[in-house]
Amino acid sequence: DGGITQSPKYLFRKEGQNVTLSCEQNLNHDAMYWYRQDPGQGLRLIYYSQIVNDFQKGDIAEGYSVSREKKESFPLTVTSAQKNPTAFYLCAIGPAGGPGYNEQFFGPGTRLTVL
Amino acid sequence: DQQVKQNSPSLSVQEGRISILNCDYTNSMFDYFLWYKKYPAEGPTFLISISSIKDKNEDGRFTVFLNKSAKHLSLHIVPSQPGDSAVYFCAASARGSNYKLTFGKGTLLTVNP
């Protein structure tokens, strides 16, 4: 089955623990993105990667880290430095193409709750 | 500062009528605009997009209008159906921005049977 997978769907962690969220895709898209959604806040960009072994900070990167060792995978680590980690996390993919060809497609999301 | 604004947090319409969702932007460098639909606890689904070289794009029941001079776009859904009830996000991208998307805060559309 093709597409974007995020696991797990729900994740609970104790305060002070690092946690890694998985995002995998088999659609051969170059670009991958991580967003965070909070109630009434829309989607805010955490990190993105246009190519393997390269990534850039988004608007709210503090307290997060990523890696892009494979084209198919873009895991996000929520570190203990993130002050408000409880949120709905969304991974997206997109072609690193030209203007007018930059629709992003989203995975099902992971709901992280820090207790 | 919020570069993409959806000033109506919610909208309620009757089934069969038109739904109009609005979006304003401030960054004149934005040249591509998208609408996404999102159900609770799911990822957003891409609906329709428009390039700044156009002022209208239509796909079935969904039409997006772009008014560049007013920095305003709108999504029209005709006819509205109960299954259209969801949160709708407007997003924008600027050339030279590595195709990053900037999202509005969303509008909750409720279509009543």
mmCIF file of N, CA, C and O in Angstrom, chain A residues 9-10 33 35 37 40-45 48 50 56-59 88 90 95-109, chain B residues 31-34 36 38-46 48-51 87 89 92-95 97-106:
data_model
loop_
_atom_site.group_PDB
_atom_site.id
_atom_site.type_symbol
_atom_site.label_atom_id
_atom_site.label_comp_id
_atom_site.label_asym_id
_atom_site.label_seq_id
_atom_site.Cartn_x
_atom_site.Cartn_y
_atom_site.Cartn_z
ATOM 1 N N LYS A 9 -0.161 6.305 16.054
ATOM 2 C CA LYS A 9 -1.243 7.281 15.925
ATOM 3 C C LYS A 9 -1.347 8.123 17.193
ATOM 4 O O LYS A 9 -1.587 9.325 17.139
ATOM 5 N N TYR A 10 -1.188 7.472 18.341
ATOM 6 C CA TYR A 10 -1.224 8.144 19.645
ATOM 7 C C TYR A 10 0.037 7.766 20.419
ATOM 8 O O TYR A 10 0.445 6.611 20.412
ATOM 9 N N TYR A 33 8.317 17.235 5.161
ATOM 10 C CA TYR A 33 8.065 18.343 6.078
ATOM 11 C C TYR A 33 7.456 17.821 7.372
ATOM 12 O O TYR A 33 6.712 16.846 7.365
ATOM 13 N N TYR A 35 5.053 19.371 10.518
ATOM 14 C CA TYR A 35 4.237 20.461 11.028
ATOM 15 C C TYR A 35 3.693 20.074 12.402
ATOM 16 O O TYR A 35 3.554 18.904 12.740
ATOM 17 N N GLN A 37 0.225 21.008 14.801
ATOM 18 C CA GLN A 37 -1.064 21.671 14.860
ATOM 19 C C GLN A 37 -1.519 21.763 16.299
ATOM 20 O O GLN A 37 -1.558 20.755 17.023
ATOM 21 N N GLY A 40 -6.733 26.044 17.181
ATOM 22 C CA GLY A 40 -6.833 27.443 16.818
ATOM 23 C C GLY A 40 -5.573 28.060 16.258
ATOM 24 O O GLY A 40 -5.518 29.277 16.043
ATOM 25 N N GLN A 41 -4.540 27.237 16.004
ATOM 26 C CA GLN A 41 -3.260 27.772 15.542
ATOM 27 C C GLN A 41 -2.916 27.412 14.112
ATOM 28 O O GLN A 41 -1.894 27.819 13.614
ATOM 29 N N GLY A 42 -3.722 26.622 13.461
ATOM 30 C CA GLY A 42 -3.335 26.212 12.127
ATOM 31 C C GLY A 42 -2.147 25.272 12.166
ATOM 32 O O GLY A 42 -1.843 24.648 13.180
ATOM 33 N N LEU A 43 -1.429 25.178 11.040
ATOM 34 C CA LEU A 43 -0.271 24.306 10.937
ATOM 35 C C LEU A 43 0.994 25.158 10.915
ATOM 36 O O LEU A 43 1.098 26.113 10.138
ATOM 37 N N ARG A 44 1.940 24.796 11.748
ATOM 38 C CA ARG A 44 3.193 25.551 11.819
ATOM 39 C C ARG A 44 4.352 24.625 11.476
ATOM 40 O O ARG A 44 4.443 23.515 11.992
ATOM 41 N N LEU A 45 5.248 25.122 10.638
ATOM 42 C CA LEU A 45 6.342 24.317 10.100
ATOM 43 C C LEU A 45 7.470 24.195 11.117
ATOM 44 O O LEU A 45 7.980 25.194 11.623
ATOM 45 N N TYR A 48 12.032 20.983 7.567
ATOM 46 C CA TYR A 48 11.776 20.413 6.264
ATOM 47 C C TYR A 48 13.083 19.986 5.613
ATOM 48 O O TYR A 48 14.156 20.482 5.975
ATOM 49 N N GLN A 50 14.655 19.003 1.668
ATOM 50 C CA GLN A 50 14.450 18.962 0.222
ATOM 51 C C GLN A 50 15.212 17.799 -0.419
ATOM 52 O O GLN A 50 14.918 17.413 -1.545
ATOM 53 N N GLN A 56 16.343 21.891 6.822
ATOM 54 C CA GLN A 56 16.339 23.285 7.258
ATOM 55 C C GLN A 56 15.314 23.478 8.362
ATOM 56 O O GLN A 56 14.295 22.795 8.417
ATOM 57 N N LYS A 57 15.578 24.447 9.207
ATOM 58 C CA LYS A 57 14.629 24.792 10.249
ATOM 59 C C LYS A 57 13.421 25.511 9.654
ATOM 60 O O LYS A 57 13.555 26.312 8.727
ATOM 61 N N GLY A 58 12.271 25.214 10.240
ATOM 62 C CA GLY A 58 11.064 25.953 9.907
ATOM 63 C C GLY A 58 10.864 27.095 10.886
ATOM 64 O O GLY A 58 11.824 27.648 11.426
ATOM 65 N N ASP A 59 9.613 27.416 11.136
ATOM 66 C CA ASP A 59 9.299 28.574 11.975
ATOM 67 C C ASP A 59 9.395 28.302 13.468
ATOM 68 O O ASP A 59 9.545 29.222 14.268
ATOM 69 N N PHE A 88 -0.616 17.824 17.938
ATOM 70 C CA PHE A 88 -0.846 16.888 16.823
ATOM 71 C C PHE A 88 0.238 17.159 15.788
ATOM 72 O O PHE A 88 0.361 18.280 15.298
ATOM 73 N N LEU A 90 2.136 16.457 12.195
ATOM 74 C CA LEU A 90 1.826 16.043 10.834
ATOM 75 C C LEU A 90 3.075 16.047 9.973
ATOM 76 O O LEU A 90 3.834 17.015 9.951
ATOM 77 N N PRO A 95 6.912 17.247 -4.039
ATOM 78 C CA PRO A 95 7.990 17.255 -5.014
ATOM 79 C C PRO A 95 8.777 18.547 -4.905
ATOM 80 O O PRO A 95 8.202 19.606 -4.694
ATOM 81 N N ALA A 96 10.077 18.485 -5.004
ATOM 82 C CA ALA A 96 10.896 19.704 -4.991
ATOM 83 C C ALA A 96 10.936 20.258 -6.402
ATOM 84 O O ALA A 96 11.978 20.374 -7.015
ATOM 85 N N GLY A 97 9.755 20.565 -6.903
ATOM 86 C CA GLY A 97 9.651 20.974 -8.297
ATOM 87 C C GLY A 97 9.605 22.469 -8.477
ATOM 88 O O GLY A 97 9.906 23.224 -7.571
ATOM 89 N N GLY A 98 9.165 22.916 -9.607
ATOM 90 C CA GLY A 98 9.153 24.329 -9.938
ATOM 91 C C GLY A 98 7.889 25.024 -9.466
ATOM 92 O O GLY A 98 7.025 24.425 -8.848
ATOM 93 N N PRO A 99 7.773 26.280 -9.775
ATOM 94 C CA PRO A 99 6.594 27.054 -9.349
ATOM 95 C C PRO A 99 5.313 26.413 -9.845
ATOM 96 O O PRO A 99 5.231 25.944 -10.969
ATOM 97 N N GLY A 100 4.320 26.444 -8.999
ATOM 98 C CA GLY A 100 3.032 25.876 -9.366
ATOM 99 C C GLY A 100 2.983 24.379 -9.243
ATOM 100 O O GLY A 100 2.025 23.763 -9.661
ATOM 101 N N TYR A 101 3.987 23.803 -8.666
ATOM 102 C CA TYR A 101 3.994 22.344 -8.537
ATOM 103 C C TYR A 101 4.477 22.016 -7.143
ATOM 104 O O TYR A 101 5.443 21.314 -6.939
ATOM 105 N N ASN A 102 3.817 22.564 -6.163
ATOM 106 C CA ASN A 102 4.315 22.390 -4.807
ATOM 107 C C ASN A 102 3.210 22.040 -3.838
ATOM 108 O O ASN A 102 3.224 22.459 -2.702
ATOM 109 N N GLU A 103 2.235 21.261 -4.335
ATOM 110 C CA GLU A 103 1.260 20.735 -3.395
ATOM 111 C C GLU A 103 1.951 19.781 -2.432
ATOM 112 O O GLU A 103 2.785 18.976 -2.827
ATOM 113 N N GLN A 104 1.601 19.867 -1.191
ATOM 114 C CA GLN A 104 2.105 18.930 -0.201
ATOM 115 C C GLN A 104 0.982 17.984 0.190
ATOM 116 O O GLN A 104 -0.182 18.374 0.239
ATOM 117 N N PHE A 105 1.363 16.752 0.466
ATOM 118 C CA PHE A 105 0.402 15.714 0.830
ATOM 119 C C PHE A 105 0.755 15.197 2.216
ATOM 120 O O PHE A 105 1.917 14.912 2.503
ATOM 121 N N PHE A 106 -0.252 15.066 3.048
ATOM 122 C CA PHE A 106 -0.030 14.832 4.461
ATOM 123 C C PHE A 106 -0.274 13.393 4.872
ATOM 124 O O PHE A 106 -1.139 12.697 4.311
ATOM 125 N N GLY A 107 0.458 12.979 5.891
ATOM 126 C CA GLY A 107 0.203 11.708 6.533
ATOM 127 C C GLY A 107 -0.955 11.838 7.515
ATOM 128 O O GLY A 107 -1.524 12.916 7.673
ATOM 129 N N PRO A 108 -1.288 10.737 8.198
ATOM 130 C CA PRO A 108 -2.446 10.739 9.097
ATOM 131 C C PRO A 108 -2.199 11.434 10.427
ATOM 132 O O PRO A 108 -3.157 11.702 11.158
ATOM 133 N N GLY A 109 -0.948 11.711 10.771
ATOM 134 C CA GLY A 109 -0.653 12.441 11.992
ATOM 135 C C GLY A 109 -0.400 11.556 13.197
ATOM 136 O O GLY A 109 -0.817 10.398 13.246
ATOM 137 N N ASP B 31 2.941 33.424 -4.553
ATOM 138 C CA ASP B 31 2.522 33.273 -5.944
ATOM 139 C C ASP B 31 1.778 31.968 -6.199
ATOM 140 O O ASP B 31 1.468 31.637 -7.345
ATOM 141 N N TYR B 32 1.503 31.227 -5.149
ATOM 142 C CA TYR B 32 0.761 29.976 -5.311
ATOM 143 C C TYR B 32 -0.043 29.757 -4.052
ATOM 144 O O TYR B 32 0.469 29.923 -2.948
ATOM 145 N N PHE B 33 -1.310 29.380 -4.239
ATOM 146 C CA PHE B 33 -2.230 29.297 -3.117
ATOM 147 C C PHE B 33 -2.964 27.958 -3.163
ATOM 148 O O PHE B 33 -3.303 27.458 -4.239
ATOM 149 N N LEU B 34 -3.209 27.417 -1.981
ATOM 150 C CA LEU B 34 -3.807 26.093 -1.889
ATOM 151 C C LEU B 34 -4.891 26.095 -0.821
ATOM 152 O O LEU B 34 -4.834 26.858 0.142
ATOM 153 N N TYR B 36 -6.826 23.241 1.746
ATOM 154 C CA TYR B 36 -6.826 21.907 2.301
ATOM 155 C C TYR B 36 -8.068 21.735 3.163
ATOM 156 O O TYR B 36 -8.557 22.673 3.795
ATOM 157 N N LYS B 38 -9.630 19.339 6.367
ATOM 158 C CA LYS B 38 -9.131 18.492 7.441
ATOM 159 C C LYS B 38 -10.255 18.064 8.365
ATOM 160 O O LYS B 38 -11.004 18.878 8.889
ATOM 161 N N TYR B 39 -10.319 16.736 8.579
ATOM 162 C CA TYR B 39 -11.207 16.175 9.585
ATOM 163 C C TYR B 39 -10.412 16.022 10.880
ATOM 164 O O TYR B 39 -9.181 15.918 10.872
ATOM 165 N N PRO B 40 -11.100 15.972 12.027
ATOM 166 C CA PRO B 40 -10.408 15.817 13.317
ATOM 167 C C PRO B 40 -9.536 14.567 13.349
ATOM 168 O O PRO B 40 -9.931 13.508 12.857
ATOM 169 N N ALA B 41 -8.364 14.709 13.930
ATOM 170 C CA ALA B 41 -7.428 13.606 14.137
ATOM 171 C C ALA B 41 -6.977 12.945 12.829
ATOM 172 O O ALA B 41 -6.565 11.781 12.826
ATOM 173 N N GLU B 42 -7.075 13.675 11.726
ATOM 174 C CA GLU B 42 -6.563 13.174 10.450
ATOM 175 C C GLU B 42 -5.657 14.227 9.819
ATOM 176 O O GLU B 42 -5.683 15.400 10.198
ATOM 177 N N GLY B 43 -4.861 13.799 8.838
ATOM 178 C CA GLY B 43 -4.057 14.755 8.112
ATOM 179 C C GLY B 43 -4.890 15.545 7.121
ATOM 180 O O GLY B 43 -5.914 15.064 6.642
ATOM 181 N N PRO B 44 -4.481 16.769 6.800
ATOM 182 C CA PRO B 44 -5.211 17.556 5.795
ATOM 183 C C PRO B 44 -5.164 16.887 4.429
ATOM 184 O O PRO B 44 -4.189 16.223 4.082
ATOM 185 N N THR B 45 -6.224 17.114 3.675
ATOM 186 C CA THR B 45 -6.321 16.600 2.304
ATOM 187 C C THR B 45 -6.299 17.768 1.335
ATOM 188 O O THR B 45 -7.069 18.715 1.498
ATOM 189 N N PHE B 46 -5.439 17.697 0.339
ATOM 190 C CA PHE B 46 -5.358 18.755 -0.656
ATOM 191 C C PHE B 46 -6.655 18.819 -1.461
ATOM 192 O O PHE B 46 -7.177 17.799 -1.915
ATOM 193 N N ILE B 48 -7.634 22.020 -3.752
ATOM 194 C CA ILE B 48 -7.522 22.771 -4.991
ATOM 195 C C ILE B 48 -6.465 23.840 -4.805
ATOM 196 O O ILE B 48 -6.202 24.272 -3.683
ATOM 197 N N SER B 49 -5.856 24.250 -5.907
ATOM 198 C CA SER B 49 -4.824 25.285 -5.834
ATOM 199 C C SER B 49 -4.992 26.273 -6.972
ATOM 200 O O SER B 49 -5.765 26.037 -7.916
ATOM 201 N N ILE B 50 -4.283 27.377 -6.878
ATOM 202 C CA ILE B 50 -4.315 28.375 -7.937
ATOM 203 C C ILE B 50 -2.991 29.112 -7.973
ATOM 204 O O ILE B 50 -2.418 29.440 -6.926
ATOM 205 N N SER B 51 -2.516 29.337 -9.178
ATOM 206 C CA SER B 51 -1.309 30.128 -9.382
ATOM 207 C C SER B 51 -1.678 31.596 -9.483
ATOM 208 O O SER B 51 -2.794 31.943 -9.879
ATOM 209 N N VAL B 87 -12.643 21.311 8.795
ATOM 210 C CA VAL B 87 -11.861 22.552 8.876
ATOM 211 C C VAL B 87 -11.143 22.749 7.554
ATOM 212 O O VAL B 87 -10.538 21.815 7.021
ATOM 213 N N PHE B 89 -8.258 24.868 5.503
ATOM 214 C CA PHE B 89 -7.061 25.695 5.646
ATOM 215 C C PHE B 89 -6.681 26.290 4.308
ATOM 216 O O PHE B 89 -6.629 25.591 3.287
ATOM 217 N N ALA B 92 -0.278 29.319 1.423
ATOM 218 C CA ALA B 92 0.370 30.084 0.363
ATOM 219 C C ALA B 92 1.848 29.764 0.311
ATOM 220 O O ALA B 92 2.461 29.400 1.320
ATOM 221 N N SER B 93 2.395 29.927 -0.892
ATOM 222 C CA SER B 93 3.811 29.652 -1.107
ATOM 223 C C SER B 93 4.424 30.783 -1.912
ATOM 224 O O SER B 93 3.768 31.343 -2.797
ATOM 225 N N ALA B 94 5.677 31.091 -1.619
ATOM 226 C CA ALA B 94 6.374 32.155 -2.339
ATOM 227 C C ALA B 94 7.516 31.572 -3.143
ATOM 228 O O ALA B 94 8.246 30.711 -2.666
ATOM 229 N N ARG B 95 7.667 32.077 -4.348
ATOM 230 C CA ARG B 95 8.794 31.652 -5.164
ATOM 231 C C ARG B 95 10.093 31.971 -4.439
ATOM 232 O O ARG B 95 10.239 33.042 -3.846
ATOM 233 N N SER B 97 11.169 30.378 -1.820
ATOM 234 C CA SER B 97 11.062 30.055 -0.399
ATOM 235 C C SER B 97 11.264 28.571 -0.148
ATOM 236 O O SER B 97 10.881 28.069 0.907
ATOM 237 N N ASN B 98 11.849 27.859 -1.111
ATOM 238 C CA ASN B 98 11.968 26.406 -1.007
ATOM 239 C C ASN B 98 10.610 25.727 -0.928
ATOM 240 O O ASN B 98 10.467 24.672 -0.342
ATOM 241 N N TYR B 99 9.600 26.408 -1.508
ATOM 242 C CA TYR B 99 8.255 25.838 -1.610
ATOM 243 C C TYR B 99 7.631 25.562 -0.255
ATOM 244 O O TYR B 99 6.761 24.711 -0.121
ATOM 245 N N LYS B 100 8.069 26.292 0.761
ATOM 246 C CA LYS B 100 7.411 26.178 2.057
ATOM 247 C C LYS B 100 6.001 26.733 1.960
ATOM 248 O O LYS B 100 5.746 27.690 1.236
ATOM 249 N N LEU B 101 5.121 26.136 2.726
ATOM 250 C CA LEU B 101 3.749 26.619 2.779
ATOM 251 C C LEU B 101 3.524 27.360 4.085
ATOM 252 O O LEU B 101 3.965 26.921 5.140
ATOM 253 N N THR B 102 2.805 28.470 3.991
ATOM 254 C CA THR B 102 2.347 29.208 5.164
ATOM 255 C C THR B 102 0.843 29.032 5.251
ATOM 256 O O THR B 102 0.123 29.325 4.286
ATOM 257 N N PHE B 103 0.381 28.553 6.385
ATOM 258 C CA PHE B 103 -1.030 28.220 6.557
ATOM 259 C C PHE B 103 -1.767 29.280 7.363
ATOM 260 O O PHE B 103 -1.199 29.907 8.268
ATOM 261 N N GLY B 104 -3.052 29.439 7.033
ATOM 262 C CA GLY B 104 -3.941 30.184 7.892
ATOM 263 C C GLY B 104 -4.381 29.305 9.057
ATOM 264 O O GLY B 104 -4.031 28.119 9.135
ATOM 265 N N LYS B 105 -5.184 29.883 9.960
ATOM 266 C CA LYS B 105 -5.581 29.145 11.158
ATOM 267 C C LYS B 105 -6.787 28.243 10.927
ATOM 268 O O LYS B 105 -7.154 27.473 11.809
ATOM 269 N N GLY B 106 -7.410 28.362 9.773
ATOM 270 C CA GLY B 106 -8.500 27.468 9.447
ATOM 271 C C GLY B 106 -9.878 28.035 9.729
ATOM 272 O O GLY B 106 -10.050 28.913 10.575
#
